[in-house]
Structure formats: C-alpha cells, structure tokens
Coordinates of C-alpha atoms in Angstrom, one line a residue:
L1 CA 7.4 20.2 49.3
R2 CA 7.2 20.8 53.1
F3 CA 3.6 21.9 52.8
G4 CA 2.8 18.8 50.7
L5 CA 4.4 16.5 53.3
L6 CA 2.1 18.0 55.9
I7 CA -1.0 16.8 54.1
V8 CA 0.2 13.3 53.0
P9 CA -2.1 10.9 54.9
N10 CA 0.5 9.1 56.9
S11 CA 2.6 12.1 57.8
T12 CA 3.8 12.2 61.4
H13 CA 2.9 15.9 61.5
Q14 CA -0.6 16.7 60.1
L15 CA -1.4 20.3 59.4
F16 CA -5.2 19.7 59.0
S17 CA -7.8 17.3 60.2
A18 CA -8.7 14.3 58.0
A19 CA -12.2 16.0 57.4
T20 CA -10.5 19.2 56.2
I21 CA -8.1 17.4 53.9
Q22 CA -11.0 15.4 52.4
T23 CA -12.9 18.7 51.8
M24 CA -9.8 20.4 50.3
T25 CA -9.0 17.4 48.0
G26 CA -12.5 16.3 47.0
D27 CA -14.3 17.7 44.0
Q28 CA -16.2 20.8 45.3
T29 CA -17.1 22.1 41.8
G30 CA -18.8 19.2 40.2
G31 CA -16.0 19.3 37.6
R32 CA -17.3 22.6 36.3
V33 CA -14.2 24.8 36.4
A34 CA -12.9 25.7 33.0
G35 CA -9.7 27.5 32.1
A36 CA -8.2 27.3 35.6
S37 CA -5.6 24.7 35.0
F38 CA -2.5 23.6 33.1
G39 CA -2.0 20.7 30.8
P40 CA -2.5 19.9 27.2
E41 CA -6.1 21.2 27.3
P42 CA -5.9 24.4 29.4
D43 CA -9.6 25.2 28.9
A44 CA -10.9 21.8 29.7
I45 CA -13.4 21.3 32.5
R46 CA -11.5 20.2 35.6
P47 CA -12.6 19.2 39.1
W48 CA -11.3 21.3 42.0
G49 CA -11.3 21.0 45.7
L50 CA -10.7 23.9 48.0
G51 CA -7.4 25.1 46.6
F52 CA -6.3 21.9 44.9
M53 CA -7.0 20.5 41.4
V54 CA -8.2 16.9 41.7
K55 CA -6.5 14.5 39.3
G56 CA -9.8 13.3 37.8
A57 CA -8.7 14.8 34.4
T58 CA -5.9 14.2 31.9
G59 CA -2.8 16.4 31.9
F60 CA -2.4 16.5 35.6
G61 CA 0.4 14.8 37.4
G62 CA 1.8 11.8 35.8
D63 CA 0.6 8.4 34.6
L64 CA 2.1 6.7 37.7
L65 CA 0.1 8.8 40.2
S66 CA -3.2 7.5 41.5
P67 CA -6.6 9.0 40.6
A68 CA -6.7 10.3 44.1
T69 CA -3.8 12.7 43.4
F70 CA -4.3 16.4 44.1
G71 CA -2.2 19.4 43.7
H72 CA -1.7 22.9 42.4
G73 CA 0.4 24.6 39.8
G74 CA 2.0 28.0 40.0
A75 CA 2.2 30.8 37.5
S76 CA 6.0 30.3 37.0
G77 CA 5.7 26.6 36.1
C78 CA 6.0 25.0 39.5
V79 CA 3.8 22.2 40.6
L80 CA 2.9 20.4 43.9
Q81 CA 1.5 16.9 43.6
V82 CA 0.3 14.8 46.6
D83 CA -0.7 11.2 46.0
P84 CA -2.5 9.9 49.1
V85 CA -2.6 6.3 47.9
S86 CA 1.2 6.1 47.4
D87 CA 1.7 8.4 50.4
I88 CA 4.1 10.7 48.5
A89 CA 4.5 14.4 47.7
I90 CA 6.3 15.7 44.7
A91 CA 7.3 19.3 44.2
Y92 CA 8.5 20.4 40.7
V93 CA 10.1 23.8 40.3
S94 CA 10.8 25.2 36.8
N95 CA 12.2 28.5 35.6
K96 CA 10.1 28.2 32.4
H97 CA 6.5 29.5 32.5
A98 CA 3.9 27.0 31.3
R99 CA 2.4 29.5 28.9
T100 CA 5.7 29.9 27.0
G101 CA 5.1 26.4 25.5
R102 CA 2.3 24.5 27.2
E103 CA 2.8 21.1 25.4
P104 CA 6.5 20.7 26.0
F105 CA 6.2 22.0 29.5
T106 CA 3.4 19.6 30.3
K107 CA 5.3 16.6 28.9
R108 CA 8.3 17.6 30.9
Q109 CA 6.3 18.1 34.1
M110 CA 4.5 14.7 33.7
S111 CA 7.8 13.0 33.0
V112 CA 9.3 14.4 36.2
C113 CA 6.3 13.3 38.2
N114 CA 6.5 9.8 36.7
V115 CA 10.2 9.5 37.5
A116 CA 9.6 10.8 41.1
A117 CA 6.6 8.5 41.6
A118 CA 8.6 5.5 40.3
A119 CA 11.4 6.3 42.7
L120 CA 9.3 7.0 45.7
T121 CA 6.4 4.5 45.5
R122 CA 6.7 1.4 47.7
E123 CA 5.1 -1.7 46.3

C-alpha cells in the first residue's frame, strides 16, 4: 500500500516523475500479453505497462475503479490497485492463492476493491 501511495497522482511524496509513471502505467504491449494475469479469463490478452497490468480488460480491479486503474497481483493472492482518477490506492492481501479457485478468488478480490473504492472515492 505504501508503494501504491507513492505513485497516486496527487501524493505529497512522488517516487517517480510523471513521465515515468505514464510509461509504467500505459499499455506498452499493444494488449498482446496472454497468460500473465489473474481473473475469470487467465489466458485472455491483457494490456501491460512496465510492471503494471492496465485495467483495459475485464476481471481486473473492481467495477467502481476507473478505466485508468493499474496494478499488479502476486502469486499468493495479493493485489495492488491504483486508480489515478479517484486518486486512491488499494492493497488486498489474501492467504489463499488465486490458482486454488480462480473464480471465487476473483469475485472476492473484485468485491473487496469495490467496497474500498466506494469508501475512499470522493465525489
């Protein structure tokens, strides 16, 4: 979460320049990376930046996060989501590996992101 907060656009402490963050979070693959993601369709083609999956595909983040959301999941079922439009970061840590039941894990992860986004988003 601390890392995510360092790359939220309006953070008081920026880790990288705006140009670096744009490169890290913009699609650098032309949406041509398959099998390098989690979600209901693990082998679907997904856009990736430099180190971050870009939300431009289903099964990533939650429904309440903007299309500009980026993040990365870990092998143990943890996820970091950063929504630069809402200016929020969400870290989800689980003790259940995504591959032990991908569909229930993805539903749970998306629900957690939706609840956090609803609680954190200022409108």
